[in-house]
Coordinates of C-alpha atoms and ligand atoms in Angstrom, one line a residue:
X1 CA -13.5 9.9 7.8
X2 CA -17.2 10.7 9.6
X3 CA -19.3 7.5 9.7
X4 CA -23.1 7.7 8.6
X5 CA -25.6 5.8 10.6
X6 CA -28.9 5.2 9.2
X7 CA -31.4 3.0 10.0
X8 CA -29.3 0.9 12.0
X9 CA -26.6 0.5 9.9
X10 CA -23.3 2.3 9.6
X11 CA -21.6 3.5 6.4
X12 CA -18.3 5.0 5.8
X13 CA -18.4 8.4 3.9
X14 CA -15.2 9.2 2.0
X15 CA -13.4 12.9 2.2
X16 CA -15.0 15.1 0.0
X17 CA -17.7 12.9 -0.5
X18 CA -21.6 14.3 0.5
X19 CA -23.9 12.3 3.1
X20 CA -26.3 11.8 -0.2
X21 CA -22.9 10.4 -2.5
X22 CA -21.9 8.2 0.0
X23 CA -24.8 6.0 1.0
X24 CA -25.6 5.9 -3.0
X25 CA -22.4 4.9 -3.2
X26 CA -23.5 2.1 -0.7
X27 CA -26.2 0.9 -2.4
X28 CA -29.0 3.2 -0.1
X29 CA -31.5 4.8 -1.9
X30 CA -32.4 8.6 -0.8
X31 CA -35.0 10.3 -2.6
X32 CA -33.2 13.3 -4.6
X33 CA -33.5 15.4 -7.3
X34 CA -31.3 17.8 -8.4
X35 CA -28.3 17.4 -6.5
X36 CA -27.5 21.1 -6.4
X37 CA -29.3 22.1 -3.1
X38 CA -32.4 23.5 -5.1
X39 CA -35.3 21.1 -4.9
X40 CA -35.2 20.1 -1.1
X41 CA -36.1 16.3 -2.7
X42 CA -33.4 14.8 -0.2
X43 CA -33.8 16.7 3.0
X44 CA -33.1 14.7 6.0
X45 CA -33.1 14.9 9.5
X46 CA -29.4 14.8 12.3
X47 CA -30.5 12.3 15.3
X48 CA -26.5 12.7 16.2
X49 CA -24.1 15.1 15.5
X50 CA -24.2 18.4 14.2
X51 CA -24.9 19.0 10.1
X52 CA -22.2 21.7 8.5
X53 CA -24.5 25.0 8.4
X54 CA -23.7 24.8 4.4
X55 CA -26.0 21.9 4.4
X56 CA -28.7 23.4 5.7
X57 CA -28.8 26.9 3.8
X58 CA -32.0 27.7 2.5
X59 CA -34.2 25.8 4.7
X60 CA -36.3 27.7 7.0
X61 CA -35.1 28.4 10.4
X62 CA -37.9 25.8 12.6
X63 CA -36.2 23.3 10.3
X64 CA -32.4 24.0 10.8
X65 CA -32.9 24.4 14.4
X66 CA -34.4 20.9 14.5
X67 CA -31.2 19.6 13.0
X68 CA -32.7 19.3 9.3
X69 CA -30.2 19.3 6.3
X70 CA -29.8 18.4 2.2
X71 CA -27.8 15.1 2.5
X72 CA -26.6 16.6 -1.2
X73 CA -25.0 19.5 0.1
X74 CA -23.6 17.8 3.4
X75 CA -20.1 17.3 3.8
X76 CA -20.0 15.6 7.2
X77 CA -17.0 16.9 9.7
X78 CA -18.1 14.1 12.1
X79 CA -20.1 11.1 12.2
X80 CA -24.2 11.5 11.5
X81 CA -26.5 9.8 12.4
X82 CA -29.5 10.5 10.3
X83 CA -33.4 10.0 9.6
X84 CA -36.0 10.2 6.9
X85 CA -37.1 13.8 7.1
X86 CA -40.8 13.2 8.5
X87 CA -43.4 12.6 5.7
X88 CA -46.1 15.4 6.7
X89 CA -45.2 16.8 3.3
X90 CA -45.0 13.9 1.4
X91 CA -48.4 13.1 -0.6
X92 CA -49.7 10.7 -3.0
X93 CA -52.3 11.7 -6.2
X94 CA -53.8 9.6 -8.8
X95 CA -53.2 11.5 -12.4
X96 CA -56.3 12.6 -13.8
X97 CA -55.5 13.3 -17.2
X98 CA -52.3 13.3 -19.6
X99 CA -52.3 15.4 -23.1
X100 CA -49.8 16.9 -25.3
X101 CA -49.4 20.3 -25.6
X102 CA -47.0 20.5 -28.1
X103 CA -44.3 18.2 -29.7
X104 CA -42.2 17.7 -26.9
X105 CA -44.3 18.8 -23.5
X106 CA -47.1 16.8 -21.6
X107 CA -49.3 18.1 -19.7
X108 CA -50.5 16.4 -16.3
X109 CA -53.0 16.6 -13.9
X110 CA -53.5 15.0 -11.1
X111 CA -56.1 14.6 -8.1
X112 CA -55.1 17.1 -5.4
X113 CA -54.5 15.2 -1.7
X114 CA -56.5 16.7 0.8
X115 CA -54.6 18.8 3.0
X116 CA -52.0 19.7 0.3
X117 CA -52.2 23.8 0.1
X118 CA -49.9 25.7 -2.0
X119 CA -49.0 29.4 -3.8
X120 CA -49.6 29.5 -7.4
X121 CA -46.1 29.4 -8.8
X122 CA -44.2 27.0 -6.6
X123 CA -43.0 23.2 -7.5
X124 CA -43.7 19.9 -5.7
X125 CA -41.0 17.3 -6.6
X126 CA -42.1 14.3 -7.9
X127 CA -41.3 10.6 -6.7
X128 CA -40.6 7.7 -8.7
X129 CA -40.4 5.3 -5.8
X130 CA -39.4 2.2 -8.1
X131 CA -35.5 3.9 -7.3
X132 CA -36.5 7.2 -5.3
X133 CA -35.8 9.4 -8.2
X134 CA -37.2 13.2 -7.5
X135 CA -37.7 15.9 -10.0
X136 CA -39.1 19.3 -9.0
X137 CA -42.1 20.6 -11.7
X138 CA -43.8 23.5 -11.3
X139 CA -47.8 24.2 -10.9
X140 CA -49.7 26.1 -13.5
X141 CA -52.6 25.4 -11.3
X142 CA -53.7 27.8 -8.5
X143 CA -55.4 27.3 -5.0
X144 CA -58.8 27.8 -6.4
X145 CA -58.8 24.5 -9.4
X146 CA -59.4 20.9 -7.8
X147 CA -56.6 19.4 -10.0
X148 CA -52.9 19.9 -10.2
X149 CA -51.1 20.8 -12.8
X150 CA -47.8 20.3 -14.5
X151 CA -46.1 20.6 -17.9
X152 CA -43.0 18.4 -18.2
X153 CA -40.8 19.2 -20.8
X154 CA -39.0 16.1 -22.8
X155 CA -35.2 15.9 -22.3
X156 CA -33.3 13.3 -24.3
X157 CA -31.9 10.6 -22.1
X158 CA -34.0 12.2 -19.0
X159 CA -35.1 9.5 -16.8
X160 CA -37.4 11.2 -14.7
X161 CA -39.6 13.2 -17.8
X162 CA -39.3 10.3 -20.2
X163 CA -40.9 8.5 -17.7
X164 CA -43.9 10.9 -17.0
X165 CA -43.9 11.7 -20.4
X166 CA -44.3 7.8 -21.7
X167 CA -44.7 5.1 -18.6
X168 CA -47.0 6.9 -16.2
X169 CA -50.2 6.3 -16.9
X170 CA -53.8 7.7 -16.4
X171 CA -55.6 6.5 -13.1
X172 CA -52.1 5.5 -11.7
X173 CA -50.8 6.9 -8.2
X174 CA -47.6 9.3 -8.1
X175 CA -46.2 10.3 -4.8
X176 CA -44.5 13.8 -4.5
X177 CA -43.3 16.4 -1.6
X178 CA -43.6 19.8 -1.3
X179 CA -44.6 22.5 -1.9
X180 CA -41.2 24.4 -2.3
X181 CA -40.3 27.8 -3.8
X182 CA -40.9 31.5 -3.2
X183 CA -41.7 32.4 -6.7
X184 CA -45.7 33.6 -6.4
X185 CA -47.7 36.5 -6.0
X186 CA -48.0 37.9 -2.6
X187 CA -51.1 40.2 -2.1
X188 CA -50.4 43.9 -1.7
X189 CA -50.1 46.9 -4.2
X190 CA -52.5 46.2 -6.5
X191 CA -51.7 48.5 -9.2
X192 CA -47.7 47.7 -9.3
X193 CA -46.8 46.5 -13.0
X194 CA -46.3 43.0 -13.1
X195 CA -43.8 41.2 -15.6
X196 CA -44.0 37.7 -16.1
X197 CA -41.6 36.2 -18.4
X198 CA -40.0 32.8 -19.0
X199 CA -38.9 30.3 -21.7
X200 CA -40.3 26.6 -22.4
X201 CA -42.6 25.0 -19.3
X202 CA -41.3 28.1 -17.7
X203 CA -44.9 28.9 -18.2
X204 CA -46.8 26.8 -15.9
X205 CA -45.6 28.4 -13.0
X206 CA -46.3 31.7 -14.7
X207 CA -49.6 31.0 -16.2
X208 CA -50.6 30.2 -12.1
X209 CA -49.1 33.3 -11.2
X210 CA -51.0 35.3 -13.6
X211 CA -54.4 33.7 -12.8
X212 CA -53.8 33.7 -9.3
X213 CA -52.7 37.7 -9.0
X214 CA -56.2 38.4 -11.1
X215 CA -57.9 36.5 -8.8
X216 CA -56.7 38.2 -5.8
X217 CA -58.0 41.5 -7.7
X218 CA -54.4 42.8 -8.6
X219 CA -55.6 46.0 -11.3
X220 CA -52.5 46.9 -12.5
X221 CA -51.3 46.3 -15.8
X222 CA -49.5 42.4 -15.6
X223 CA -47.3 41.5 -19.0
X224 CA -46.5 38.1 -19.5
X225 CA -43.8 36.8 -22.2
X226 CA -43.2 33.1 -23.2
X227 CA -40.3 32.5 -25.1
X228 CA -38.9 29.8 -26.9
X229 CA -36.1 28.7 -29.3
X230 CA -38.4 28.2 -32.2
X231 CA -42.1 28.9 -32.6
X232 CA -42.6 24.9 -32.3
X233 CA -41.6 25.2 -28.3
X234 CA -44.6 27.6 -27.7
X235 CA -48.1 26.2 -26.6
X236 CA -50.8 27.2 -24.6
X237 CA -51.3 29.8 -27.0
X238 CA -55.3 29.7 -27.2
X239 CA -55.6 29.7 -23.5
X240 CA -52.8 32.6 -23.4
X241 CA -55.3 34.3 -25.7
X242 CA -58.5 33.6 -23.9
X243 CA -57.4 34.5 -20.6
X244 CA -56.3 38.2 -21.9
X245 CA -59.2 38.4 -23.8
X246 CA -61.2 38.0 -20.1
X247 CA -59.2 40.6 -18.5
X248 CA -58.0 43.9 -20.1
X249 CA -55.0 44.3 -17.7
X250 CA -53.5 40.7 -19.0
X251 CA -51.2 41.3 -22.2
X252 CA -49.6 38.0 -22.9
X253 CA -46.8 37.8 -25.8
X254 CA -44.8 35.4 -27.5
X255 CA -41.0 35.1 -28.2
X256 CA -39.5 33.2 -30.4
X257 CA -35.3 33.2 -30.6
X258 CA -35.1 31.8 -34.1
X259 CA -36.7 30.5 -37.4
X260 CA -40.4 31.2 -38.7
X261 CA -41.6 34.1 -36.1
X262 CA -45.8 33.7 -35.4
X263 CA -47.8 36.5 -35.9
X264 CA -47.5 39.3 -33.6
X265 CA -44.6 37.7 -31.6
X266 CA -41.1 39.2 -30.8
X267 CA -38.0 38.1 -32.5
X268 CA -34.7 37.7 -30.5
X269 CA -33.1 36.8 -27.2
X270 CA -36.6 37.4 -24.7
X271 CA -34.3 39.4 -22.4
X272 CA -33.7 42.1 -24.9
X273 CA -37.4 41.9 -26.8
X274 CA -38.8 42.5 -22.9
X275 CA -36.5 45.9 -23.0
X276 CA -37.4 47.0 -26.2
X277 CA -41.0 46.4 -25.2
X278 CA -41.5 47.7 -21.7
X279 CA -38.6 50.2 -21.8
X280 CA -38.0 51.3 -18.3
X281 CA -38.6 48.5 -15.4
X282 CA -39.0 50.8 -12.9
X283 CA -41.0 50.1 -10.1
X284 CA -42.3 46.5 -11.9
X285 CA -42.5 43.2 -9.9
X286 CA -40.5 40.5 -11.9
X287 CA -41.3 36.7 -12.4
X288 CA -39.1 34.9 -14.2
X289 CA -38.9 31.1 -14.8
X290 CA -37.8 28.5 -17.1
X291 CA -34.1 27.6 -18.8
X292 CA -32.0 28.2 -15.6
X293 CA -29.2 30.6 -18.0
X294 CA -31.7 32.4 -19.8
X295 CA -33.9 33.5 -16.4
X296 CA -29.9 34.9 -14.9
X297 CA -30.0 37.1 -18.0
X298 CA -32.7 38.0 -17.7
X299 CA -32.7 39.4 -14.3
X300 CA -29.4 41.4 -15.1
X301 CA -31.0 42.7 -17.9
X302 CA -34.3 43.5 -16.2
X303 CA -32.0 45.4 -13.0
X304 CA -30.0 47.0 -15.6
X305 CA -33.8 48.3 -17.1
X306 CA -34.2 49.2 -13.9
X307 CA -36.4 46.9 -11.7
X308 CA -35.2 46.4 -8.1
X309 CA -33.7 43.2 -7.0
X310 CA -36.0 42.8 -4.3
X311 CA -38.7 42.9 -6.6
X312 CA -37.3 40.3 -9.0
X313 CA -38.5 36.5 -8.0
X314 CA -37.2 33.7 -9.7
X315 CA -37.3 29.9 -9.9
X316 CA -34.6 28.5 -12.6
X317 CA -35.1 25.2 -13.8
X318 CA -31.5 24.0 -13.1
X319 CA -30.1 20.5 -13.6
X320 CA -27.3 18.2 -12.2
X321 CA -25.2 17.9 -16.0
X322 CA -24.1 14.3 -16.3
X323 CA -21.3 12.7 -15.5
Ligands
FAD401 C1 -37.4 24.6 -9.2 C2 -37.5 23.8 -10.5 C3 -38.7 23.7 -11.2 C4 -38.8 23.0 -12.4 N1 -40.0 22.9 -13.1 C5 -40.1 22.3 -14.2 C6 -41.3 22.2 -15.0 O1 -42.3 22.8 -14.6 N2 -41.4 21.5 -16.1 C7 -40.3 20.9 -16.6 O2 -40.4 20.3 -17.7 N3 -39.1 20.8 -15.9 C8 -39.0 21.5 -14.7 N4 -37.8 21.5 -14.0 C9 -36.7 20.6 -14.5 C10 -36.9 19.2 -14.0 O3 -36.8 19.2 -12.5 C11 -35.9 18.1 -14.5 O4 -34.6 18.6 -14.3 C12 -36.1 17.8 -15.9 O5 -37.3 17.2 -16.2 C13 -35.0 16.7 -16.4 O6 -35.0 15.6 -15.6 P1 -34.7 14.2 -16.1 O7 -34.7 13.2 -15.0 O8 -35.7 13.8 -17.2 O9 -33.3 14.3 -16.8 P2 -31.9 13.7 -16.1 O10 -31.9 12.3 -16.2 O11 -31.7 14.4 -14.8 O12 -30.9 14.3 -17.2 C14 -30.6 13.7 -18.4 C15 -29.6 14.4 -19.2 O13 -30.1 15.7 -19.7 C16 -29.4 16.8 -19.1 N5 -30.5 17.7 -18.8 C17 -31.4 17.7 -17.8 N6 -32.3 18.7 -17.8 C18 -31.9 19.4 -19.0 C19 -32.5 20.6 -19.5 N7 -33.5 21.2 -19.0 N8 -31.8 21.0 -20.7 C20 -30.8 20.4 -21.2 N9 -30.3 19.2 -20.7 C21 -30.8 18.8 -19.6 C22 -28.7 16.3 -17.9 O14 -27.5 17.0 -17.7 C23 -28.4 14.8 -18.4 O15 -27.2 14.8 -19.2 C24 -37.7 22.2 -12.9 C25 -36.5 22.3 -12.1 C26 -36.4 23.0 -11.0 C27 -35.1 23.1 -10.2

């Protein structure tokens, strides 16, 4: 069994267990989020020994080379001594504002630290440093507002978004890392189609996406769908409506799975509405966010319509399931 030093102190980690399971396990307190190697909330630095090259997939390479890994995904084959990843992208804001948006999602803003530069459409994860807790939460805001914005999504029994959604309070500090994610606009052919479709708060990263790509001029025509279960999970509706109204290229629909259907939205699963829609996906650049099961059938139905797979970006809001 590898042994784990950190700070001074050295813990036994158990076959099969991870580096993050076993000093939990000891009563040391990591940040982390999701558990699964997504969110990056628990990435820390090897001062000894070597990190198993699965821990370290899908950090950049300046990172791995220095010996940086996910203490979730890190089954040691020897002993560890580790570190604090260093804290140049750990920041603190004070939260501006807080207002519901619909029934079950608030929305946040927060002060934006100075230094702190992002891509419209990636997530920060967001500390609770009472017990370290880290959720990741998309931005709806883009590089050109002096505010950052979330929507967090109630989940029964969540501790992190009951929290945000009930405890936190206006004028009160949050610290968070980041940014993470590849899901944003990239300059560059202008007139491609865009598609732009996701379910729930799916839509903050998207609603940054869009804003962001008709900032940087895109001219081409850029669909966006928000779907929900019922019409009840939509919102942002006005502003959906006001931004389109600004710029001609901007359609922006609704889709609802089930129950009373709002006027002029789709009906149905959002994968197949899209299809019906838009027909062929040809040549279309693809953002999809939101419900992580819904976004992976989305993109096989939108390669089966025909978009690429290189064209297709995705973040999926994925979970660890209790238990
Ligand atoms: C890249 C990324 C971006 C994200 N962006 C956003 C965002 O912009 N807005 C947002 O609201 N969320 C977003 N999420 C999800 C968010 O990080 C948390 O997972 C979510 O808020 C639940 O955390 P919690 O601590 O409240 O729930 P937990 O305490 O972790 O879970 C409580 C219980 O609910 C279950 N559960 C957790 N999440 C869900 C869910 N979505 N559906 C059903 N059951 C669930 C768990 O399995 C557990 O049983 C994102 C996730 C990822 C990976």
């Amino acid at each position: 069994m590898p042994d784990i030093s950190f700070e001074g102190i050295t813990y036994d980690c158990a076959a099969d267990e991870t580096v993050l399971d076993s000093l939990t396990r000891h009563g040391v307190l990591l940040p982390s989020g999701c558990r699964s190697g997504s969110c990056h909330a628990c990435k820390v630095k090897a001062i000894k020994g070597k990190p198993p090259v699965a821990s370290q997939a899908g950090l950049r390479e300046p990172l791995k080379e220095q010996n940086y890994f996910l203490a979730c995904m890190c089954k040691p084959d020897e002993a560890l001594e580790i570190a604090l990843a260093d804290a140049s992208d750990k920041y603190s804001a004070t939260v501006i504002e807080k207002s519901w948006l619909n029934d079950t999602v608030v929305r946040i803003r927060l002060t934006r630290p100075e230094g702190f530069n992002y891509r419209a459409g990636q997530f920060i994860n967001l500390l609770r440093t009472s017990d370290q807790l880290a959720r990741s939460y998309s931005l709806a805001s883009i590089e050109g507002d002096d505010f950052l914005e979330v929507h967090i999504k109630r989940v029964p029994e969540g501790r992190m978004s009951n929290w945000l959604c009930d405890e936190l309070q206006q004028d009160q500090e949050i610290s968070f890392f980041g940014p993470s994610g590849s899901c944003f606009y990239v300059q560059g052919k202008a007139e491609q189609p865009l598609l732009l479709a996701g379910t729930g708060t799916g839509l903050a990263p998207l609603y940054g996406i869009a804003r962001d790509a008709i900032r940087a001029g895109h001219t081409g025509p850029i669909q966006l769908f928000h779907a929900s279960h019922g019409a009840e999970g939509l919102y942002y509706s006005s502003e959906l409506e006001q931004l389109a109204a600004a710029h001609a290229q901007l359609t922006c629909t609704a889709c609802v799975l089930q129950g009373d259907i709002p006027e002029g939205a789709l009906s149905g699963a959002v994968d197949a509405a899209v299809v019906n829609r838009l027909g062929d996906l040809a040549g279309y650049r693809v953002f999809l966010c939101g419900d992580a099961p819904v976004v992976e059938l989305m993109q096989r139905s939108f390669f089966f319509a025909g978009a690429s797979m290189q064209d297709i970006y995705a973040d999926a809001f994925s979970f660890t399931p209790a238990g």
